XYZ file of C-alpha atoms in Angstrom:
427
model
C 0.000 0.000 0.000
C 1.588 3.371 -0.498
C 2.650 5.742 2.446
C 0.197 8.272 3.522
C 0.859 12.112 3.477
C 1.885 12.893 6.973
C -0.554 15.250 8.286
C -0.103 17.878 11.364
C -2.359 20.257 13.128
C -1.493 22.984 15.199
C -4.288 24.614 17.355
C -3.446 27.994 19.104
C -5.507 29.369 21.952
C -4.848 30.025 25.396
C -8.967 28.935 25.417
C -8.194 25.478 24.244
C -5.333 25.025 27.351
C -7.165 26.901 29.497
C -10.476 23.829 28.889
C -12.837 27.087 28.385
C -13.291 25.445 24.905
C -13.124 21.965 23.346
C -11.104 21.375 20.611
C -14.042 21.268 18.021
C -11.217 21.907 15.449
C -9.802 18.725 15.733
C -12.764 16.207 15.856
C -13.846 18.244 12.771
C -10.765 18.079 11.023
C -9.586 14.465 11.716
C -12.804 12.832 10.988
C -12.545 14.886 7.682
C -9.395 13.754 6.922
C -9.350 10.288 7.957
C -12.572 9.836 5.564
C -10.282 10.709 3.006
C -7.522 8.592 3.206
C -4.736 11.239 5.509
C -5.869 10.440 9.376
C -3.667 13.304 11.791
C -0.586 12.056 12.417
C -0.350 14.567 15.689
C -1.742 17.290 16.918
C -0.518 20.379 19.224
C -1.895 22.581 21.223
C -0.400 25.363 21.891
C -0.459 29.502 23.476
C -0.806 32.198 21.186
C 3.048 33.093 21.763
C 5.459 33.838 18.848
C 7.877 31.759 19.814
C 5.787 28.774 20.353
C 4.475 29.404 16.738
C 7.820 29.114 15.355
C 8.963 25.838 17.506
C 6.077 23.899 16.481
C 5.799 25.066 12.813
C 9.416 24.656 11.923
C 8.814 21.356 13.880
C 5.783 20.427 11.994
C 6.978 21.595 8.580
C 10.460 19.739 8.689
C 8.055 16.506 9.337
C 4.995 16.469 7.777
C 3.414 17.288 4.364
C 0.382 18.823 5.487
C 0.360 21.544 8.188
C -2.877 22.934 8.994
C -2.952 25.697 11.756
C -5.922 26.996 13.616
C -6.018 31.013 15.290
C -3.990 33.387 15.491
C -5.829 35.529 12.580
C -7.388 37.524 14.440
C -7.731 41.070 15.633
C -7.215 39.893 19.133
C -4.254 37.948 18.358
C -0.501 38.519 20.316
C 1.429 35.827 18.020
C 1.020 37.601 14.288
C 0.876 33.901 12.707
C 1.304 34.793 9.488
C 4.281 37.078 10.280
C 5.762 34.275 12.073
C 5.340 31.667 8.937
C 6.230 34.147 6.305
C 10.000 34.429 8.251
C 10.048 30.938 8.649
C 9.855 30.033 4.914
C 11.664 33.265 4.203
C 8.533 35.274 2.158
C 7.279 38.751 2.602
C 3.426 39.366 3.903
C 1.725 41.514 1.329
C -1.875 43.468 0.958
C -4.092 41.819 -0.134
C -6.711 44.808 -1.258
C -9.719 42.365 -1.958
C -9.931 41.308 1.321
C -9.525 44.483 2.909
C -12.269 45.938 0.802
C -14.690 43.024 1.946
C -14.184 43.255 5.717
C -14.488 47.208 4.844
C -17.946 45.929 3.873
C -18.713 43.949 6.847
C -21.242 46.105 8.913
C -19.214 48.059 11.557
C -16.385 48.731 9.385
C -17.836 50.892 6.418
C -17.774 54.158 8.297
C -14.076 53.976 9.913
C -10.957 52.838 7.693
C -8.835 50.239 8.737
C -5.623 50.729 10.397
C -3.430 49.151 12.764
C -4.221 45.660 13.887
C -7.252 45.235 12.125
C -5.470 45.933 8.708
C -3.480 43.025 10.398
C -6.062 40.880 8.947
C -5.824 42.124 5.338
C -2.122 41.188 4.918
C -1.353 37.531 3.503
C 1.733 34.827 3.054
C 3.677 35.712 -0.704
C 2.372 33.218 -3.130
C -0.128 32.377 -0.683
C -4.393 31.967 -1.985
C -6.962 33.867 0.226
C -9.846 31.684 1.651
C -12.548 34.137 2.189
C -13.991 34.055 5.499
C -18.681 34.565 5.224
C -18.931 34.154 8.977
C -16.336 36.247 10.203
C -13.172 38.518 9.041
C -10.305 37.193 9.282
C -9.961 34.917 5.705
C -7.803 31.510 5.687
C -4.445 31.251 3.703
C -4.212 27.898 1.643
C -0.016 27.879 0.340
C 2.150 25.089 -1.191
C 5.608 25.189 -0.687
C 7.542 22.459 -3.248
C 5.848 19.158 -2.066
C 4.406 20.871 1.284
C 0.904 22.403 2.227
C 0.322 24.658 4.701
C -3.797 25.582 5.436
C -4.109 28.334 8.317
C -7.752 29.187 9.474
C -9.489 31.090 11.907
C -9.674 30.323 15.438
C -13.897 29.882 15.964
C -14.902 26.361 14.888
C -18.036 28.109 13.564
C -15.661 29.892 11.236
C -13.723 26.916 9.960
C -17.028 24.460 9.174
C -17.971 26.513 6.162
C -15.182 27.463 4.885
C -13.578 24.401 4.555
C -17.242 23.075 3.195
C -17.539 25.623 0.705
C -14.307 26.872 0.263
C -11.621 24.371 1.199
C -12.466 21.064 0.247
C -13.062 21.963 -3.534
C -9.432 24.189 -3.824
C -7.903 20.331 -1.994
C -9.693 18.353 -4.464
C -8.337 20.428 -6.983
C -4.732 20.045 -6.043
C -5.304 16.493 -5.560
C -4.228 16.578 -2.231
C -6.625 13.643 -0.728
C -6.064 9.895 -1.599
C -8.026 6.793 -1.609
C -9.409 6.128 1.355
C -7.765 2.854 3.183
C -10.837 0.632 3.171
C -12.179 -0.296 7.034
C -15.061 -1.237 8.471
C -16.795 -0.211 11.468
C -19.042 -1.554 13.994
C -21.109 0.194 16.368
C -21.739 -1.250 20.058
C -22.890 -0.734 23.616
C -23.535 -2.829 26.709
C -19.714 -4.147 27.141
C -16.802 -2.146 27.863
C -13.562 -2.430 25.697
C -11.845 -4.969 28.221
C -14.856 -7.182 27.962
C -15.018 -6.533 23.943
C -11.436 -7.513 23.658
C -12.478 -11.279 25.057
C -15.280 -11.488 23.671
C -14.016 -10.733 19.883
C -9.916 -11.510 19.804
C -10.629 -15.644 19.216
C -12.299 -14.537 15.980
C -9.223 -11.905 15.025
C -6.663 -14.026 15.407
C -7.706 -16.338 12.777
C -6.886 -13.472 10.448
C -4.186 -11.904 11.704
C -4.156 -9.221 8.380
C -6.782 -7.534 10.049
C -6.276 -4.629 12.203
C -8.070 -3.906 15.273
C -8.795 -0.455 16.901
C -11.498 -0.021 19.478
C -12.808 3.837 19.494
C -14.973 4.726 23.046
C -17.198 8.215 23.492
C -19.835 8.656 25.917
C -20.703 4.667 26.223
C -20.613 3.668 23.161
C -17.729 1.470 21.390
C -16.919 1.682 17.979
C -14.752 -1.322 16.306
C -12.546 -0.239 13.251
C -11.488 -3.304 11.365
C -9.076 -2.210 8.377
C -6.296 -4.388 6.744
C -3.021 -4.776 7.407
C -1.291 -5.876 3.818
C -2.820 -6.062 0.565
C -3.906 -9.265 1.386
C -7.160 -8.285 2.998
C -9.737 -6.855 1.248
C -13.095 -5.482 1.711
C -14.774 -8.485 1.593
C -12.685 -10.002 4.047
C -13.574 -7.293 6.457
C -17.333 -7.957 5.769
C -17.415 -11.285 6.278
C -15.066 -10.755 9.777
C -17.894 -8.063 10.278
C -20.400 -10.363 9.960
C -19.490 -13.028 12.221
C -18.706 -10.122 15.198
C -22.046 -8.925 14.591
C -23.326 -12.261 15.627
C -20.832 -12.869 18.412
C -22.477 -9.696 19.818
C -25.571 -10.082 20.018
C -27.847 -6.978 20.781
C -24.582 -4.933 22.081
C -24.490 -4.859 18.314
C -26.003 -1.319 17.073
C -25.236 -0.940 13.657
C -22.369 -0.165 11.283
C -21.285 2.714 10.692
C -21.769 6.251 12.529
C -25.737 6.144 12.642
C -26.705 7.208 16.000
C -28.581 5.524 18.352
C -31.440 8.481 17.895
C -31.230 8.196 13.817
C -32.160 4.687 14.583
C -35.175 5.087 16.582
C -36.510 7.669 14.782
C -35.857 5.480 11.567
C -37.683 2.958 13.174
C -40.304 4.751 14.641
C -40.975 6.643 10.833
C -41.232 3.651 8.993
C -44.464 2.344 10.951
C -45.808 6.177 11.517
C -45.195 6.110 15.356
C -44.215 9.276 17.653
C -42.491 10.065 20.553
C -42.590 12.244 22.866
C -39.783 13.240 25.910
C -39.730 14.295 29.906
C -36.087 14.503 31.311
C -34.919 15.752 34.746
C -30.922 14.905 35.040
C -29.678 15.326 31.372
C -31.039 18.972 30.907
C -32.796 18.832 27.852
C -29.179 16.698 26.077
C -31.836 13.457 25.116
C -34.196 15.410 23.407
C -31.765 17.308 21.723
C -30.274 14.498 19.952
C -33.800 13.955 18.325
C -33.454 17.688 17.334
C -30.566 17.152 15.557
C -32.047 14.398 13.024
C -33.391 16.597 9.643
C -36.861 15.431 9.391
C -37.422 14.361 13.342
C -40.063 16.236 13.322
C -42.634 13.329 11.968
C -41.555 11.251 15.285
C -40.208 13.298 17.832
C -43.455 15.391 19.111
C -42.049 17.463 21.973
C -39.512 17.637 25.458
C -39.857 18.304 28.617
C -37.019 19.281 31.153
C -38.954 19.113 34.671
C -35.784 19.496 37.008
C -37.354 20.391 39.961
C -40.211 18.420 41.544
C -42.546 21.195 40.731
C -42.008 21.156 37.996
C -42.890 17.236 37.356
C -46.227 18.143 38.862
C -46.941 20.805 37.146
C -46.291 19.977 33.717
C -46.351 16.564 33.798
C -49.176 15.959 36.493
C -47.737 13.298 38.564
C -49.209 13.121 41.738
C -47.075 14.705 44.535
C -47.470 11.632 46.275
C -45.554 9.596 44.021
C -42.764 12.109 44.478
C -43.240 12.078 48.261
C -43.795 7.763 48.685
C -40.979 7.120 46.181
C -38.748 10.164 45.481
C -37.828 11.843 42.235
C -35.217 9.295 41.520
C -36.956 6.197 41.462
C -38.721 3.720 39.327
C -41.936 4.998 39.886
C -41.416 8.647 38.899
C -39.903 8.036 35.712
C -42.906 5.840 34.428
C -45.203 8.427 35.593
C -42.802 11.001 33.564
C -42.901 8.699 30.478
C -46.612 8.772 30.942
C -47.344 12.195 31.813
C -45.225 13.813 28.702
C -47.003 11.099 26.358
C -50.345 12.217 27.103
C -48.936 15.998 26.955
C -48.088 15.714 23.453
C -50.854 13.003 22.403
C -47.450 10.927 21.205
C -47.681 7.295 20.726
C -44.696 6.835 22.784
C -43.561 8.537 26.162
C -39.632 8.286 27.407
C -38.426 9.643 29.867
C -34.816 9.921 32.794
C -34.294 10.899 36.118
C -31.171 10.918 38.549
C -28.806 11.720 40.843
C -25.573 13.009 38.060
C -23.352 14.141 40.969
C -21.086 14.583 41.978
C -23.699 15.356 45.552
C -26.911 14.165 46.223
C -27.642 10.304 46.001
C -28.989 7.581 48.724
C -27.712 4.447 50.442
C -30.849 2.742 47.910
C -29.192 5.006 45.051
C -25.978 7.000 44.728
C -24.642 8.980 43.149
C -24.332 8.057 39.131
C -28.469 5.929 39.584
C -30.593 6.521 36.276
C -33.895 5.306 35.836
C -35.162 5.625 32.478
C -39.121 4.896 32.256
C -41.339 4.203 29.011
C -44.614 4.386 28.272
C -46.889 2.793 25.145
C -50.682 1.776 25.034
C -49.465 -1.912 25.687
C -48.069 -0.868 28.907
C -44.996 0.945 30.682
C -41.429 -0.016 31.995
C -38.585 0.884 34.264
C -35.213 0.428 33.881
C -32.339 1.227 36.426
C -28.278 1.887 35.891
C -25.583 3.438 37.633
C -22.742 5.254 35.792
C -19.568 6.225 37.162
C -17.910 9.533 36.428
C -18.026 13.365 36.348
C -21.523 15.235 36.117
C -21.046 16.202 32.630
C -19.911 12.203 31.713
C -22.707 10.580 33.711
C -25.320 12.954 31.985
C -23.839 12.144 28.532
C -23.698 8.323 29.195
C -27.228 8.282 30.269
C -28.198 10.041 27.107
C -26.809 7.496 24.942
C -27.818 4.408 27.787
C -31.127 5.558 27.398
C -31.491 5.561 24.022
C -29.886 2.151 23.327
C -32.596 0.836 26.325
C -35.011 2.465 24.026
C -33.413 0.352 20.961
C -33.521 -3.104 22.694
C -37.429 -3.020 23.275
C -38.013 -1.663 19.979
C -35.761 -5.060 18.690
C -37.821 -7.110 21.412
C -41.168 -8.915 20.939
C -42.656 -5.968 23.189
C -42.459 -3.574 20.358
C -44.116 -5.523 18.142
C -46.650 -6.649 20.866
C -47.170 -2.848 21.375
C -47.832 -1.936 17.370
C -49.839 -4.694 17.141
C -52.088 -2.846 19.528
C -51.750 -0.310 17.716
C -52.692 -0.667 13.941
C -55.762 -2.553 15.769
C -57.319 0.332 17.268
């Protein structure tokens, strides 16, 4: 197989170190790139210093044969990127009067002339192309250098996501800078953590040791990339390892791919004309947004609650205070009556719903800290469900997202989902 293009990104922002911001650039970037045959090779973070620009892009540059660098473009910026690259490969920075006169255009800039640092923003790399910039003003800089390419982009991930959509990826294409994608296969699973995986699935990958193995884990869920080592293994081979995992696994199997647990339900739930509707208490309003984020949702997804405090439950769902009082709010009880209550709120076919202590206080001897019940509702009848998640707040709330989705998933592949639209295509 021939060598991939060594590819490096360089993130600068104090932001980023500082964890006041994830590094959207990189998830965005990598998962771009990987799809296209070049997965990131490394990544740095690093402080909006000169001198730290200049160590890790002479480091980068001596190593790699794509260099992309994020920040550092703007009007707020201390390290004068480009100034710092253009020295580096020995070029001049030069006007560029296009740019300036479409940031002069930009409302809040037609009535005073730019000067100082924001002209800073009109200036680019000699030989250098301009990537215009719709969302904010400081434009990207796309420049090849012999066999090397540098891409430098603004800092705001909101920035970057269009512009390499509409602006970037067709000016790579055009330089042929992507290759054929290394064929792999992916599987999709929750329920057993990657220790358990590993026994459960290394018997079958050591009969074909041309296989490679990598186990990817976010927010509960596993994902198993299968690609192959020589040019002995092929697609096919990977299918028909695929295959036989998918069958080892069981229901921890979810799919192939990177369909989401919600596109699956609500694929499910549009293809026999069913809705559902959502009350949440612990996860803020994070499980009905994934529904939200599915084009078209709206033919299944009906509505959301978030009823965080107990008056709230009664209120808007109208569960009986003394459910709260007998039981409490984190209990098996109140999140049936919650699946209930937010079904007949939004007349849906279907009522979900999740309560419980995320941490890292609150919790009981009966349930700590890290319980989740997850209740749902249907005409057939209702059920409760309870886990416990270890973690922080913000990874217990995003587990239970996902954990109560896949719950979801497993009725709607049991006999009680089709018990339950039997029931209802009689009415």
């Amino acid at each position: 197989m021939p060598k991939n293009k060594e590819l490096e990104i360089i993130n600068i922002g104090d932001e980023l170190l500082l964890g006041v911001r994830e590094n959207d650039h990189l998830n965005y970037l990598g998962c771009f790139f990987a799809d296209n045959g070049i997965p990131v090779s490394k990544c740095t973070v690093i402080r909006d210093n000169p001198d730290e620009i200049k160590a890790s892009f002479q480091k980068a540059w001596g190593s790699s044969d794509i260099v992309i660098i994020t920040g550092g473009l703007g009007v707020t910026s201390r390290g004068n990127v480009k100034q710092v690259i253009a020295d580096c490969l020995g070029k001049d920075l030069v006007l560029n009067n296009h740019t300036k006169e479409i940031i002069e255009s930009k409302p809040g800039y037609a009535d005073s002339p730019l000067d100082g640092i924001e002209l800073q923003q009109c200036f680019i790399i000699e030989g250098s192309t301009t990537i215009s910039n719709d969302v904010g003003t400081s434009p990207g800089i796309f420049l090849q250098v012999a066999n090397k390419t540098l891409l430098l982009l603004p800092g705001l991930y909101q920035e970057i996501e269009p512009m390499f959509e509409e602006k970037i990826i067709p000016l790579i294409k055009e330089h042929s800078l992507l290759t054929a994608r290394e064929p792999f296969l992916q599987l999709r699973t929750i329920g057993k953590d990657e220790l358990a995986l590993t026994r459960l699935l290394s018997p079958e990958f050591k009969k074909n040791e041309g296989i490679k193995v990598k186990y990817l884990s976010h927010k509960g869920l596993i994902d198993i990339r299968l690609s192959p080592k020589n040019e002995t293994v092929n697609q096919e081979d990977l299918l028909k390892t695929g295959e036989i995992c998918r069958e080892i696994l069981g229901e921890d199997f979810v799919c192939y791919e990177d369909v989401t647990l919600a596109e699956l339900i609500t694929s499910r739930l549009r293809s026999v004309g069913k809705t559902i509707s959502i009350a949440e208490s612990c996860t803020g309003g994070s499980l009905s947004n994934e529904f939200t984020d599915i084009p078209g949702s709206s033919e299944v997804f009906t509505g959301g609650i978030v009823t965080y405090s107990n008056d709230a439950k009664i209120q808007l769902l109208d569960i009986p205070e003394s459910v709260l009082l007998q039981h409490d709010a984190v209990s098996a009880e109140t999140a049936i009556a919650m699946a209930t209550g937010v079904a007949e709120k939004f007349s849906s076919d279907f009522g979900l719903s999740v309560t419980g202590f995320a941490g890292p206080s609150g919790g009981t001897e009966e349930n700590p800290v890290g319980t989740i019940y997850m209740g749902f509702h249907s005409p057939k009848g209702e059920w409760s469900q309870k886990i416990n998640i270890q973690g922080s707040r913000i990874s217990v709330k995003a587990r239970a997202v996902n954990c109560t989705l896949d719950w979801v998933r497993r009725i709607m592949d049991h006999y009680r989902f089709a018990d339950v639209l039997d029931v209802l295509d009689d009415e």
